[in-house]
CSV table of C-alpha atoms and ligand atoms in Angstrom, one decimal:
chain,number,residue,atom,x,y,z
A,228,UNK,CA,143.7,99.3,28.1
A,229,UNK,CA,142.5,96.8,30.8
A,230,UNK,CA,140.7,97.8,33.8
A,231,UNK,CA,138.9,95.0,36.3
A,232,UNK,CA,137.0,96.5,39.0
A,233,UNK,CA,135.8,94.2,42.2
A,234,UNK,CA,135.7,91.4,40.1
A,235,UNK,CA,134.5,88.2,41.3
A,236,UNK,CA,133.7,84.9,39.5
A,237,UNK,CA,131.7,82.0,41.3
A,238,UNK,CA,131.3,78.7,39.5
A,239,UNK,CA,128.0,77.0,40.2
A,240,UNK,CA,128.3,73.2,39.7
A,241,UNK,CA,124.8,71.6,40.5
A,242,UNK,CA,124.3,74.0,43.4
A,243,UNK,CA,127.9,73.6,44.4
A,244,UNK,CA,129.7,77.1,44.6
A,245,UNK,CA,133.5,77.8,43.7
A,246,UNK,CA,134.7,81.3,44.6
A,247,UNK,CA,137.5,81.3,41.7
A,248,UNK,CA,138.0,85.0,41.6
A,249,UNK,CA,137.2,87.4,44.7
A,250,UNK,CA,137.1,91.2,44.4
A,251,UNK,CA,139.9,91.8,42.0
A,252,UNK,CA,140.8,95.3,41.1
A,253,UNK,CA,143.5,95.5,38.2
A,254,UNK,CA,144.7,97.7,35.4
A,255,UNK,CA,147.0,96.8,32.7
A,256,UNK,CA,148.1,99.4,30.2
A,257,UNK,CA,148.8,99.2,26.6
A,258,UNK,CA,152.0,97.7,25.7
A,259,UNK,CA,152.6,95.6,29.4
A,260,UNK,CA,154.4,92.5,29.2
A,261,UNK,CA,152.7,90.8,32.2
A,262,UNK,CA,153.0,87.2,33.9
A,263,UNK,CA,150.3,85.9,36.1
A,264,UNK,CA,151.6,83.4,38.7
A,265,UNK,CA,150.1,81.6,41.3
A,266,UNK,CA,149.7,77.7,42.3
A,267,UNK,CA,147.1,75.3,40.8
A,268,UNK,CA,143.5,76.3,41.9
A,269,UNK,CA,144.4,79.8,42.3
A,270,UNK,CA,142.2,81.6,39.6
A,271,UNK,CA,144.9,82.0,36.8
A,272,UNK,CA,142.7,80.4,34.0
A,273,UNK,CA,139.6,81.8,35.2
A,274,UNK,CA,141.2,85.2,35.1
A,275,UNK,CA,142.9,84.8,31.7
A,276,UNK,CA,139.4,83.5,30.0
A,277,UNK,CA,137.5,86.5,31.2
A,278,UNK,CA,140.2,88.7,29.9
A,279,UNK,CA,139.9,87.2,26.6
A,280,UNK,CA,136.1,87.2,26.7
A,281,UNK,CA,135.7,83.6,26.6
A,282,UNK,CA,133.8,84.0,30.1
A,283,UNK,CA,131.9,86.8,32.0
A,284,UNK,CA,132.3,87.6,35.7
A,285,UNK,CA,129.5,87.0,38.3
A,286,UNK,CA,130.3,90.2,39.8
A,287,UNK,CA,132.2,93.5,39.0
A,288,UNK,CA,133.4,95.2,35.7
A,289,UNK,CA,135.8,94.5,33.2
A,290,UNK,CA,136.8,97.7,31.0
A,291,UNK,CA,138.6,97.3,27.9
A,292,UNK,CA,139.5,100.7,26.4
A,293,UNK,CA,135.7,102.4,26.6
A,294,UNK,CA,133.8,99.1,26.2
A,295,UNK,CA,132.4,97.4,29.5
A,296,UNK,CA,132.9,93.3,28.6
A,297,UNK,CA,131.2,92.4,31.7
A,298,UNK,CA,127.7,93.2,30.3
A,299,UNK,CA,128.4,91.9,26.7
A,300,UNK,CA,126.0,89.1,25.4
A,301,UNK,CA,127.4,86.1,23.5
A,302,UNK,CA,127.5,88.0,20.1
A,303,UNK,CA,129.3,90.9,21.5
A,304,UNK,CA,131.7,88.8,23.0
A,305,UNK,CA,132.6,87.0,19.9
A,306,UNK,CA,133.4,90.0,18.0
A,307,UNK,CA,135.7,91.3,20.9
A,308,UNK,CA,137.5,87.9,20.8
A,309,UNK,CA,137.9,88.4,16.9
A,310,UNK,CA,139.0,91.9,16.9
A,311,UNK,CA,141.0,92.4,20.1
A,312,UNK,CA,142.3,88.9,21.3
A,313,UNK,CA,145.0,86.6,20.4
A,314,UNK,CA,144.7,83.2,22.6
A,315,UNK,CA,147.3,80.6,23.1
A,316,UNK,CA,145.9,77.6,24.8
A,317,UNK,CA,147.2,75.4,27.3
A,318,UNK,CA,147.2,72.5,25.4
A,319,UNK,CA,148.2,74.3,22.1
A,320,UNK,CA,144.6,73.3,20.6
A,321,UNK,CA,146.2,72.7,17.1
A,322,UNK,CA,145.0,70.3,14.5
A,323,UNK,CA,147.4,67.3,14.4
A,324,UNK,CA,146.5,66.2,11.0
A,325,UNK,CA,147.2,69.8,9.2
A,326,UNK,CA,150.5,71.1,8.5
A,327,UNK,CA,152.2,74.0,10.6
A,328,UNK,CA,151.0,76.4,7.7
A,329,UNK,CA,147.4,75.3,7.4
A,330,UNK,CA,147.0,75.6,11.3
A,331,UNK,CA,148.1,79.1,11.0
A,332,UNK,CA,145.9,79.8,8.2
A,333,UNK,CA,142.8,78.9,10.3
A,334,UNK,CA,142.2,82.5,12.0
A,335,UNK,CA,142.8,84.2,8.9
A,336,UNK,CA,140.0,82.0,7.1
A,337,UNK,CA,137.9,82.9,9.8
A,338,UNK,CA,138.4,86.5,9.1
A,339,UNK,CA,138.3,86.4,5.5
A,340,UNK,CA,141.9,87.6,4.7
A,341,UNK,CA,143.0,88.1,1.4
A,342,UNK,CA,147.0,87.9,1.7
A,343,UNK,CA,147.2,85.1,3.8
A,344,UNK,CA,150.3,83.6,2.6
A,345,UNK,CA,152.1,86.9,3.2
A,346,UNK,CA,150.9,86.8,6.8
A,347,UNK,CA,151.8,83.2,7.5
A,348,UNK,CA,155.0,83.6,6.2
A,349,UNK,CA,155.8,86.5,8.4
A,350,UNK,CA,154.4,84.7,11.4
A,351,UNK,CA,156.4,81.6,10.8
A,352,UNK,CA,159.4,83.5,10.3
A,353,UNK,CA,158.8,85.3,13.6
A,354,UNK,CA,158.6,82.1,15.4
A,355,UNK,CA,161.2,80.5,13.9
A,356,UNK,CA,159.4,77.6,12.1
A,357,UNK,CA,159.4,78.3,8.4
A,358,UNK,CA,161.1,75.3,7.6
A,359,UNK,CA,158.6,73.0,9.1
A,360,UNK,CA,155.6,74.9,7.1
A,361,UNK,CA,154.6,71.7,5.4
A,362,UNK,CA,155.2,69.2,8.2
A,363,UNK,CA,152.1,67.7,10.2
A,364,UNK,CA,152.0,69.2,13.6
A,365,UNK,CA,151.5,65.6,14.9
A,366,UNK,CA,155.4,65.0,14.2
A,367,UNK,CA,156.6,68.1,15.7
A,368,UNK,CA,158.3,68.3,19.1
A,369,UNK,CA,156.7,70.1,22.1
A,370,UNK,CA,158.6,73.2,21.6
A,371,UNK,CA,158.1,73.4,17.7
A,372,UNK,CA,154.2,72.8,18.6
A,373,UNK,CA,154.0,75.6,21.0
A,374,UNK,CA,155.8,78.4,18.5
A,375,UNK,CA,153.0,77.1,16.0
A,376,UNK,CA,150.5,78.0,18.7
A,377,UNK,CA,151.9,81.5,19.2
A,378,UNK,CA,152.5,81.9,15.5
A,379,UNK,CA,148.6,81.2,14.8
A,380,UNK,CA,147.9,83.4,17.4
A,381,UNK,CA,150.2,86.1,16.1
A,382,UNK,CA,148.2,85.7,12.5
A,383,UNK,CA,145.2,87.3,13.7
A,384,UNK,CA,147.6,90.3,14.6
A,385,UNK,CA,145.3,91.5,17.6
A,386,UNK,CA,146.7,94.2,20.4
A,387,UNK,CA,146.2,91.8,23.2
A,388,UNK,CA,148.0,88.6,23.3
A,389,UNK,CA,146.8,86.1,25.9
A,390,UNK,CA,148.8,82.5,27.1
A,391,UNK,CA,148.1,79.9,29.4
A,392,UNK,CA,151.1,78.6,30.8
A,393,UNK,CA,153.1,78.5,27.2
A,394,UNK,CA,156.1,77.0,28.6
A,395,UNK,CA,154.4,74.4,30.9
A,396,UNK,CA,155.4,71.6,28.8
A,397,UNK,CA,158.7,72.6,27.6
A,398,UNK,CA,162.3,71.9,28.4
A,399,UNK,CA,164.7,74.9,29.4
A,400,UNK,CA,165.8,75.5,25.9
A,401,UNK,CA,162.6,75.8,24.6
A,402,UNK,CA,161.1,77.8,27.4
A,403,UNK,CA,163.4,80.2,27.0
A,404,UNK,CA,163.0,80.5,23.0
A,405,UNK,CA,159.6,80.9,23.9
A,406,UNK,CA,159.7,83.6,26.2
A,407,UNK,CA,162.1,85.4,24.0
A,408,UNK,CA,159.5,85.3,21.4
A,409,UNK,CA,156.7,86.9,23.6
A,410,UNK,CA,159.7,89.5,24.7
A,411,UNK,CA,160.0,90.1,20.7
A,412,UNK,CA,155.9,90.5,20.3
A,413,UNK,CA,155.9,92.6,23.0
A,414,UNK,CA,158.8,94.8,21.8
A,415,UNK,CA,156.7,95.1,18.4
A,416,UNK,CA,153.8,96.9,20.3
A,417,UNK,CA,151.5,94.3,21.8
A,418,UNK,CA,150.3,93.7,24.9
A,419,UNK,CA,151.4,90.3,26.3
A,420,UNK,CA,150.0,88.5,29.3
A,421,UNK,CA,151.0,85.0,30.3
A,422,UNK,CA,150.0,82.5,32.7
A,423,UNK,CA,153.1,80.4,34.2
A,424,UNK,CA,154.1,79.0,37.5
A,425,UNK,CA,157.5,79.0,36.3
A,426,UNK,CA,159.3,82.0,38.2
A,427,UNK,CA,162.2,81.7,35.6
A,428,UNK,CA,159.9,82.6,32.7
A,429,UNK,CA,157.8,85.0,35.0
A,430,UNK,CA,161.3,87.0,35.6
A,431,UNK,CA,161.3,87.8,31.9
A,432,UNK,CA,158.2,89.6,32.3
A,433,UNK,CA,158.0,93.3,33.2
A,434,UNK,CA,155.4,92.8,35.7
A,435,UNK,CA,154.6,89.9,37.9
A,436,UNK,CA,151.0,89.6,39.4
A,437,UNK,CA,150.7,87.0,42.1
A,438,UNK,CA,147.2,85.6,42.8
A,439,UNK,CA,146.5,83.2,45.5
A,440,UNK,CA,142.8,81.9,46.6
A,441,UNK,CA,141.4,84.1,43.7
A,442,UNK,CA,143.0,87.1,45.4
A,443,UNK,CA,145.9,89.5,44.0
A,444,UNK,CA,148.6,88.7,46.7
A,445,UNK,CA,151.3,90.6,45.1
A,446,UNK,CA,151.9,93.1,42.3
B,530,LIG,P1,144.2,77.7,37.9
B,530,LIG,O1,144.3,78.1,36.5
B,530,LIG,O2,145.0,78.9,38.7
B,530,LIG,O3,144.8,76.4,38.3
B,530,LIG,P2,141.4,78.0,37.8
B,530,LIG,O4,141.2,79.3,37.2
B,530,LIG,O5,141.3,76.8,36.6
B,530,LIG,O6,142.8,77.8,38.4
B,530,LIG,O7,140.3,77.5,38.9
B,530,LIG,C1,140.1,78.2,40.2
B,530,LIG,C2,139.1,77.4,40.9
B,530,LIG,O8,137.8,77.6,40.0
B,530,LIG,C3,139.6,75.9,41.0
B,530,LIG,O9,138.9,75.7,42.3
B,530,LIG,C4,138.9,75.3,40.2
B,530,LIG,O10,138.5,74.1,40.8
B,530,LIG,C5,137.6,76.1,40.0
B,530,LIG,N1,137.0,76.0,38.6
B,530,LIG,C6,137.6,76.3,37.5
B,530,LIG,N2,136.9,76.0,36.1
B,530,LIG,C7,135.5,75.4,36.6
B,530,LIG,C8,134.4,75.0,36.1
B,530,LIG,N3,134.3,75.4,34.7
B,530,LIG,N4,133.4,75.0,36.9
B,530,LIG,C9,133.8,74.7,38.2
B,530,LIG,N5,134.4,75.1,38.8
B,530,LIG,C10,135.8,75.6,37.9
B,531,LIG,MG1,145.0,77.0,34.9
């Protein structure tokens, strides 16, 4: 499903070059449940952003099925993200003044979905947040916000779910709840890739990829 070949990402900020990823070769098959681990600054977010079509590599190739994403223009990247990717952002990226229900509705409105109510109810049920449907996000706990963010990602029903540090701000109990949710999503046939620096969370995945200084250290 995913194949990275000799992938390199170099950021250039006012002439200062930072090598975030160096010659990455990686293959991830459909249905895998992968944890990407590594210390802060090792390149995890850069890798996830490229996988999610939010950024492009400086060198090398990214194949998704038979598409070469590395040469996509902005318009092509936009449809790639819409059709193939569900993304759970590190800071939730929820709208605080909206209810749980309304937040989950956003990707469905963007896709002009007709049966929104049905989809939203299914996703809330899957994440165990149905009882908070009409609550404003600002009044939820960290764990409830994280589950809302995952439910919103699920609503788009994409084949690849990416999550940047989904358990980062959670206590142990909520971390286990959230990891069980990802496990269930994976069991339902989706490919799931999460970033974490929590080895307890990573141990629930079926594959752990460790990156260090922009290189794969262990797989
Ligand atoms: P991680 O998610 O593992 O903490 P990142 O992928 O965010 O790592 O960062 C990898 C390296 O790239 C770091 O040295 C970071 O400072 C640098 N970096 C990340 N994003 C940018 C950016 N937009 N511009 C310049 N440098 C960046
Ligand atoms: Mg990061």
